Amino acid sequence: MLLIYCPYCQVERAETEFHCGGEAHIARPADPSKASDEDWVEFLYMRTNTKGIAAERWRHNNGCGRFFNAVRDTVSDKFLKFYKAGEPMPDLEAIAKEAGK
Amino acid sequence: MSQPFRTEKGGRIDRAEQLSFTFDGEEMHGHKGDTLASALLANGVHLVGRSFKYHRPRGIISAGSEEPNALVGVYRHGDQTPNLRATQVELYQGLEAISQNRFPSLGFDIGAVNDSLSRFFPAGFYYKTFMWPKSFWDRVYEPIIRAAAGLGKPPKNPDQDSYGNIYAHCDVLIVGSGPTGLAAALAAAETGAKVILCDEQAEFGGTLLSETSASIDGKEPADWVTETIAKLSAMDNVTLLTRTTAYGYFAHNFIALAERVTEHVSKPDPKLPRERLWQVRAKEVVIAAGSIERPMVFPENDRPGILLAEAGRTYLNRYGVKVGHKVLVATACDTAWQAAFDLADHGVEVAAIADMREAPPENLVSIANARGIRVESGCVVTGTLGRKRVKAALLGRLMTSGQVASAGQIECDALLMSGGWTPTVSLYSQSRGKVVWDAEKGAYVPGKSVQNERSAGAAKGLYGLQASLEDGYAAGEEAAKAATGKSAKVTYAASTGGDAGSGGTLGAIPHDRNASTVKAFVDYQNDVTAKDVKLAVREGMQSIEHIKRYTTTGMATDQGRLSNMNALQIASGALQRPMTEVGLTTFRQPYTPTTFGLFAGVARGDFFDPVRKTPSHEWVVKNGGVFEDVGQWKRTWYFPKNGEDMHAAVARECKTVRDSVGLFDASTLGKIEVVGPDAAEFLERMYTNPWKKLAPGRCRYGLLLNDAGYITDDGVIGRLADDRFHVTTTTGGAPSVFSTMEDYLQTEWPDLDVWITSTTEQYAVAAVQGPKAREVIAPFIEGIDLSADAFPHMSVKEGTFCGVPCRLFRISFTGELGFEINVPRRHGKMMWETLAKEIEKYDGTTYGTESMHVLRAEKGYIIVGQDTDGTVTPQDAGMTWAIGKKKLDFVGKRGLERPDMIADNRKQFVGLLTKDPKVKLEEGAQITAAGNPATGTPAEGHVTSSYYSPALDRNIALAVVKNGHALEGKTLYVPMPDGSIPVEVTGTVFYDKEGARINV
Amino acid sequence: MSDLLASDLITPDAGESPLLNQGSVSILKAAPIARLSFRAREASLKAAGSVFGAALPTTPLACETAVKRAALWMGPDEWTLLAPEEDLKEVFEGIEAKLGDEPHALVDISERSEAVIVSGEKAVWLLNTGIFIDFSLDAFPVGTVTRTIFHKSPVMVWRTGSDTFVVEAWVSFMDYVAGLLVQSAQELEAA
């Protein structure tokens, strides 16, 4: 059971309080009517499924209810960063480097 | 009764308290403090079971949880718990144990014929023997395998015990309480850190409990243990757990412990759980799990009476039990010598010490000489004799040529062996650490820490009492510092004796016997011999992972803690590759077998899952309603009257609703209050329908899609004020709709000034449906003009019901005049009872979910999740009317425009009428164009809903069919085992097509 | 009881017998109270707090209490406001009037949940049979309030004293939550 830090509650809690929401930073096109079919399919279905350092969405659904993002090494399950929704995607390469990956 | 192998004195058993127990029905005696294994040995019983494959007689080999042979069944509450390790079963008065894997008896076992037939059961025989003919599999092979396979028998009755759970946090978790673990606990506890110390045994102390030839701070090691534990238990920051196995090391320093609470008690208090699962989040972990002695792989090394040397010493020093009267010690390392010395000191005849090393340490030899013990160096055991217990061993002399020359036979009634020591790296390995080969120690030891843990003492291959203590202190200090930043000064205890010793061997012991016929066991429990491992290599298995699975070596309950290193060495020899290149299998959770009861915990019976009830529940129970489970909710399915069956009850309920009035509990529907200046804008974006122009006091049916364009939920939404909406969702969809809304609000449109709140349980909801609905509710409603003009279909208003505030909706899921009354939940019971009484005046009925389904199907209303399956669009469902045509965007709009969403051949929602009105289709049945389609013909669609319609007095169905909308009036077929059923494709509305009944 | 937070607000339901009353821990049903979910942006907090009578805390998991009022932090833009039942209308209308057109959402959730008061030296132990939170006082000081999971049920836990917790669950989950608490406490009665 993972240990997850909620950047809103500012505490670490067990995974059972959270729900993983998949890859982070996939924005819904601002004007969907202008999106091509390919763009829309990309938005709906295409995910990188990273083996290694990846940013993903989590929701503290049995806590404050907030969505936030986390950088996790999908191989080791180590979390490397937690940040609030709306904050820009951190430099994953720099984080990976710092983590010695 | 006599215990012929009990020592005169010594050991930690309570000689004053004698306990009686039975093994296979035979009564024996032991003492408090015994394990079943030590008590059996005290009674001279070595033969305790039959092996898995060859049914060979097997005896106790170890004194710990790694025991591969002595698996027994123990009775509790009249049922037996199988496969308990006798070495871990604590003796109590009246304990009843039975041996396993034998028929008809342990002494005479028919399955033992497998042993003589063993040439037919080589490694991988499962994969070879049962290959053909294929038809034999079901009828012949599988029943035979099933009958023969497995150890022990599962209990037959429901588990009568309870199981506890506790979540715990600590700074430092210490696993193991030998010298290293205790020292670590002292050091960590002294800093004030929160410490949990656990040990799988009944007492703390580990090897110190059987160490009689050393001293710590001038005390007997066992006394030092007692003092140390007393000191630790006096500290508030320390939790001490005996009988507690750390069986799983998971991500983020999450460790699972299994505490056996009453397993060792004769008459357990029913209030206590049998076992307790500790789910521990530790900031730091000290793994002080010690090491395990390795068996020597010589021919016939599995006879009862052959034990690990340290186990023999433990039985002697800790339990006061002599493993035999004449004991041969075979070893490749120093530590076993102490076992011989201790036995000799207790008056046991030591037949010889056979050390395979050419020159064992001189000091040991001289001690042996002083005790008059015969010492054979450069000497190995090449075989053993005796059927149910070893009675002699064959010795062999190691020649410089590498050959072995016979060195005669030696009588003995027990044989202690030691191939050296293997550090217990299981937990480290579970923590995802990679072990590294330490050539000097001849062992795999923990490498870099992946999580916040460190192995200490023997668990990392560090031996010797003083070294273990010092490493323990250091590990405890380091762990506490890492967890809390604090340190404290601890005085290290000083010890004498308990020296590390040297030596050890890996792999098969050379011998002069016929290699093709003798069996030298590598994995006792799974009956894997050295020969099997070599065969696996010959047959092409290159990786240790393949060898493991082909031979099943290391797949027994000890996960190869006894066997892995020997198997690796044998495989490495056969592969002619260095051992380090052969690889090592991964240790996985659980460390020792763990019960299902422990995992299930409280999640059983009434508490398997929350059972959610509505305020009408009590009334329904009293009035004979039948419930169905809808997710966690109990909903009333139907209300049988006067012995009606379901069909009759539903027919009556439906008819009554259409003729007069019905009362239905709609409390479980999801309710979300959407509030804020941007509430309408938000709903506009979420739902397909337009909301901005909906006037307060009015409702609209809302259809919710996902961004792919598929229907995910629906419900009526009422506007209470400009900035306040009352949204309803399906019962099952409530949490996901709420979460989806939060997702869009928080992450896509955080600028919107609107908030959502779940009010599902704030209100109890009664639906009153039918021509008499208005008359039924009128007497109780105040503050709302119920006339058709003032309160038309799709209205909502706030008023009171019997004086309590209510939100009244005029909506219908039946096609009849209908109202849904929302009152604060605590008044739900009153509302239900009031209305249930009132409808009697109109010969009305309460109705359940089944009638609700029928009534809505007659009207062609979809049920999301039944008529839709996540691939149905509004167009498919014939619901384009629900889409706000002028809206620029809503969730799903863009998805609906993708080419495949508007392509031909999509499955569309239609009605079906069987040509024979009496025939009812099966929900889920496939639909074809031809009456007798050829095998492999793809279906045109399937039936989603099917009911008998009382209003039409015939069966009706709803379905999704390819291009269904264009097929109205056409005939299709539903092929069933007893013939194809012709059906006519129709519209989805079967009853009151004009919708006149709703607007009255 | 007086040293407990909000002891004038969270009181045992006099009409109910204790679910459990045992030397080391008791479980009592709490009397009904008014609960309001308040959602707003930071700019509106001061005004809302002033009319409510207790400030709306901005520290995560914190609470503010005043005479017969308590404001519980539920999320960065979400508070649960507690008041005696009879004050519901006054509080609701007071906040609505004060905030006027300022964006906010106020929803009555009084009936949505029920609460039990778990109290005694074994209270922490009992909660930990189903909740994976470190309830040591330094990690979860008096006044801390949080939503979490008790076995399979969502709950809210509010520490109102060093040995006293208010455990709230949606009404239909309360049988499960209270039932399991009582069942798990059984072993404390063992010899």
CSV table of N, CA, C and O in Angstrom, one decimal, chain C residues 116-175:
chain,number,residue,atom,x,y,z
C,116,VAL,N,-20.8,9.3,16.0
C,116,VAL,CA,-20.6,8.6,17.3
C,116,VAL,C,-19.4,9.2,17.9
C,116,VAL,O,-18.5,9.8,17.3
C,117,ILE,N,-19.5,9.2,19.3
C,117,ILE,CA,-18.3,9.7,20.0
C,117,ILE,C,-17.6,8.5,20.6
C,117,ILE,O,-18.2,7.7,21.3
C,118,VAL,N,-16.4,8.4,20.2
C,118,VAL,CA,-15.5,7.3,20.6
C,118,VAL,C,-14.5,7.8,21.6
C,118,VAL,O,-13.8,8.7,21.3
C,119,SER,N,-14.6,7.3,22.8
C,119,SER,CA,-13.9,7.9,23.9
C,119,SER,C,-13.3,6.9,24.9
C,119,SER,O,-13.9,5.9,25.1
C,120,GLY,N,-12.1,7.2,25.4
C,120,GLY,CA,-11.5,6.4,26.4
C,120,GLY,C,-10.0,6.1,26.0
C,120,GLY,O,-9.6,6.4,24.9
C,121,GLU,N,-9.3,5.4,27.0
C,121,GLU,CA,-7.9,5.2,26.7
C,121,GLU,C,-7.6,4.3,25.5
C,121,GLU,O,-6.6,4.3,25.0
C,122,LYS,N,-8.6,3.5,25.2
C,122,LYS,CA,-8.4,2.6,24.0
C,122,LYS,C,-9.1,3.1,22.8
C,122,LYS,O,-9.2,2.4,21.8
C,123,ALA,N,-9.5,4.4,22.8
C,123,ALA,CA,-10.1,5.0,21.6
C,123,ALA,C,-9.2,4.9,20.4
C,123,ALA,O,-9.6,4.5,19.3
C,124,VAL,N,-8.0,5.3,20.6
C,124,VAL,CA,-7.0,5.3,19.4
C,124,VAL,C,-6.9,3.9,18.9
C,124,VAL,O,-6.9,3.7,17.7
C,125,TRP,N,-6.7,3.0,19.8
C,125,TRP,CA,-6.5,1.6,19.4
C,125,TRP,C,-7.7,1.2,18.6
C,125,TRP,O,-7.6,0.5,17.5
C,126,LEU,N,-8.9,1.5,19.1
C,126,LEU,CA,-10.1,1.0,18.4
C,126,LEU,C,-10.2,1.6,17.0
C,126,LEU,O,-10.5,0.9,16.1
C,127,LEU,N,-10.0,2.9,16.9
C,127,LEU,CA,-10.0,3.5,15.6
C,127,LEU,C,-9.0,2.9,14.6
C,127,LEU,O,-9.3,2.7,13.5
C,128,ASN,N,-7.8,2.6,15.2
C,128,ASN,CA,-6.8,2.0,14.4
C,128,ASN,C,-7.1,0.6,13.9
C,128,ASN,O,-6.4,0.0,13.1
C,129,THR,N,-8.2,0.0,14.5
C,129,THR,CA,-8.5,-1.4,13.9
C,129,THR,C,-9.1,-1.2,12.5
C,129,THR,O,-9.2,-2.2,11.8
C,130,GLY,N,-9.5,0.0,12.2
C,130,GLY,CA,-10.1,0.2,10.8
C,130,GLY,C,-9.5,1.4,10.1
C,130,GLY,O,-9.9,1.6,8.9
C,131,ILE,N,-8.7,2.2,10.7
C,131,ILE,CA,-8.3,3.4,10.0
C,131,ILE,C,-6.8,3.5,10.0
C,131,ILE,O,-6.1,3.3,11.0
C,132,PHE,N,-6.2,3.7,8.8
C,132,PHE,CA,-4.8,3.7,8.7
C,132,PHE,C,-4.2,5.1,8.8
C,132,PHE,O,-3.7,5.7,7.9
C,133,ILE,N,-4.4,5.7,10.0
C,133,ILE,CA,-3.8,7.0,10.3
C,133,ILE,C,-3.1,6.9,11.6
C,133,ILE,O,-3.5,6.2,12.5
C,134,ASP,N,-2.0,7.6,11.7
C,134,ASP,CA,-1.2,7.7,12.9
C,134,ASP,C,-1.9,8.7,13.9
C,134,ASP,O,-1.9,9.9,13.6
C,135,PHE,N,-2.6,8.2,14.9
C,135,PHE,CA,-3.3,9.0,15.8
C,135,PHE,C,-2.5,9.4,17.0
C,135,PHE,O,-3.1,9.9,18.0
C,136,SER,N,-1.2,9.3,17.0
C,136,SER,CA,-0.4,9.8,18.1
C,136,SER,C,-0.6,11.3,18.2
C,136,SER,O,-0.8,11.9,17.2
C,137,LEU,N,-0.5,11.8,19.4
C,137,LEU,CA,-0.9,13.2,19.6
C,137,LEU,C,0.0,14.2,18.8
C,137,LEU,O,-0.5,15.2,18.3
C,138,ASP,N,1.2,13.8,18.6
C,138,ASP,CA,2.1,14.8,17.8
C,138,ASP,C,1.7,14.7,16.3
C,138,ASP,O,1.8,15.7,15.6
C,139,ALA,N,1.2,13.6,15.9
C,139,ALA,CA,0.9,13.5,14.4
C,139,ALA,C,-0.6,13.9,14.2
C,139,ALA,O,-0.9,14.4,13.1
C,140,PHE,N,-1.4,13.8,15.2
C,140,PHE,CA,-2.8,14.1,15.0
C,140,PHE,C,-3.3,14.7,16.3
C,140,PHE,O,-4.1,14.2,17.1
C,141,PRO,N,-2.9,16.0,16.4
C,141,PRO,CA,-3.3,16.7,17.7
C,141,PRO,C,-4.8,16.9,17.9
C,141,PRO,O,-5.5,16.8,16.9
C,142,VAL,N,-5.1,17.2,19.1
C,142,VAL,CA,-6.5,17.6,19.4
C,142,VAL,C,-7.0,18.7,18.5
C,142,VAL,O,-6.2,19.7,18.2
C,143,GLY,N,-8.1,18.6,17.9
C,143,GLY,CA,-8.7,19.6,17.0
C,143,GLY,C,-8.5,19.1,15.5
C,143,GLY,O,-9.2,19.7,14.6
C,144,THR,N,-7.7,18.1,15.2
C,144,THR,CA,-7.5,17.7,13.9
C,144,THR,C,-8.8,17.0,13.4
C,144,THR,O,-9.4,16.3,14.1
C,145,VAL,N,-9.1,17.3,12.1
C,145,VAL,CA,-10.3,16.8,11.5
C,145,VAL,C,-10.0,16.3,10.1
C,145,VAL,O,-9.3,17.0,9.4
C,146,THR,N,-10.5,15.2,9.8
C,146,THR,CA,-10.1,14.7,8.4
C,146,THR,C,-11.2,13.7,8.0
C,146,THR,O,-11.8,13.0,8.8
C,147,ARG,N,-11.3,13.6,6.6
C,147,ARG,CA,-12.1,12.5,6.1
C,147,ARG,C,-11.1,11.4,5.8
C,147,ARG,O,-9.9,11.6,5.6
C,148,THR,N,-11.6,10.1,6.0
C,148,THR,CA,-10.7,9.0,5.7
C,148,THR,C,-11.6,7.8,5.4
C,148,THR,O,-12.7,7.9,5.2
C,149,ILE,N,-10.9,6.6,5.5
C,149,ILE,CA,-11.6,5.3,5.3
C,149,ILE,C,-11.6,4.5,6.5
C,149,ILE,O,-10.5,4.3,7.1
C,150,PHE,N,-12.7,4.0,7.0
C,150,PHE,CA,-12.7,3.0,8.1
C,150,PHE,C,-13.1,1.7,7.4
C,150,PHE,O,-14.3,1.6,7.0
C,151,HIS,N,-12.2,0.8,7.4
C,151,HIS,CA,-12.4,-0.5,6.6
C,151,HIS,C,-12.9,-0.1,5.2
C,151,HIS,O,-12.2,0.4,4.5
C,152,LYS,N,-14.2,-0.3,4.9
C,152,LYS,CA,-14.7,0.0,3.6
C,152,LYS,C,-15.6,1.2,3.5
C,152,LYS,O,-16.3,1.4,2.5
C,153,SER,N,-15.7,1.9,4.6
C,153,SER,CA,-16.6,3.0,4.6
C,153,SER,C,-15.9,4.4,4.7
C,153,SER,O,-15.0,4.5,5.6
C,154,PRO,N,-16.3,5.4,3.9
C,154,PRO,CA,-15.8,6.7,4.1
C,154,PRO,C,-16.3,7.2,5.5
C,154,PRO,O,-17.5,7.1,5.8
C,155,VAL,N,-15.4,7.9,6.2
C,155,VAL,CA,-15.8,8.5,7.5
C,155,VAL,C,-15.1,9.8,7.7
C,155,VAL,O,-14.2,10.2,6.9
C,156,MET,N,-15.6,10.6,8.6
C,156,MET,CA,-14.9,11.8,9.0
C,156,MET,C,-14.5,11.6,10.5
C,156,MET,O,-15.3,11.1,11.3
C,157,VAL,N,-13.3,11.9,10.8
C,157,VAL,CA,-12.8,11.8,12.2
C,157,VAL,C,-12.3,13.1,12.7
C,157,VAL,O,-11.6,13.8,12.0
C,158,TRP,N,-12.8,13.5,13.9
C,158,TRP,CA,-12.5,14.8,14.5
C,158,TRP,C,-12.0,14.5,15.9
C,158,TRP,O,-12.8,13.9,16.7
C,159,ARG,N,-10.8,14.9,16.2
C,159,ARG,CA,-10.3,14.6,17.6
C,159,ARG,C,-10.7,15.8,18.4
C,159,ARG,O,-10.2,16.9,18.2
C,160,THR,N,-11.6,15.6,19.4
C,160,THR,CA,-12.1,16.7,20.2
C,160,THR,C,-11.4,16.6,21.6
C,160,THR,O,-11.6,17.5,22.4
C,161,GLY,N,-10.6,15.6,21.9
C,161,GLY,CA,-9.9,15.5,23.1
C,161,GLY,C,-8.8,14.5,22.9
C,161,GLY,O,-8.8,13.8,21.9
C,162,SER,N,-7.9,14.4,23.9
C,162,SER,CA,-6.8,13.5,23.6
C,162,SER,C,-7.3,12.1,23.5
C,162,SER,O,-6.7,11.3,22.8
C,163,ASP,N,-8.4,11.7,24.2
C,163,ASP,CA,-8.9,10.4,24.1
C,163,ASP,C,-10.3,10.3,23.6
C,163,ASP,O,-11.0,9.4,23.7
C,164,THR,N,-10.7,11.4,22.9
C,164,THR,CA,-12.1,11.5,22.4
C,164,THR,C,-12.1,11.9,20.9
C,164,THR,O,-11.4,12.8,20.5
C,165,PHE,N,-12.9,11.1,20.2
C,165,PHE,CA,-13.0,11.4,18.7
C,165,PHE,C,-14.5,11.4,18.4
C,165,PHE,O,-15.3,10.6,18.9
C,166,VAL,N,-14.8,12.3,17.4
C,166,VAL,CA,-16.1,12.2,16.8
C,166,VAL,C,-15.9,11.5,15.5
C,166,VAL,O,-15.1,11.9,14.7
C,167,VAL,N,-16.7,10.4,15.3
C,167,VAL,CA,-16.6,9.7,14.0
C,167,VAL,C,-17.9,9.8,13.3
C,167,VAL,O,-19.0,9.4,13.8
C,168,GLU,N,-17.9,10.4,12.1
C,168,GLU,CA,-19.1,10.7,11.4
C,168,GLU,C,-19.1,9.9,10.1
C,168,GLU,O,-18.1,9.7,9.5
C,169,ALA,N,-20.3,9.3,9.8
C,169,ALA,CA,-20.4,8.6,8.5
C,169,ALA,C,-21.7,8.9,7.9
C,169,ALA,O,-22.7,9.3,8.6
C,170,TRP,N,-21.8,8.8,6.6
C,170,TRP,CA,-23.2,8.9,6.0
C,170,TRP,C,-24.1,7.9,6.7
C,170,TRP,O,-23.7,6.8,7.0
C,171,VAL,N,-25.3,8.4,6.8
C,171,VAL,CA,-26.3,7.6,7.6
C,171,VAL,C,-26.3,6.1,7.3
C,171,VAL,O,-26.3,5.2,8.1
C,172,SER,N,-26.4,5.8,6.0
C,172,SER,CA,-26.5,4.4,5.6
C,172,SER,C,-25.2,3.6,5.8
C,172,SER,O,-25.2,2.4,5.7
C,173,PHE,N,-24.1,4.3,6.2
C,173,PHE,CA,-22.9,3.6,6.5
C,173,PHE,C,-22.7,3.4,8.0
C,173,PHE,O,-21.8,2.7,8.4
C,174,MET,N,-23.6,4.0,8.8
C,174,MET,CA,-23.3,4.1,10.2
C,174,MET,C,-23.5,2.7,10.9
C,174,MET,O,-22.8,2.4,11.8
C,175,ASP,N,-24.5,1.9,10.4
C,175,ASP,CA,-24.6,0.5,10.9
C,175,ASP,C,-23.3,-0.2,10.8
C,175,ASP,O,-22.9,-0.9,11.7
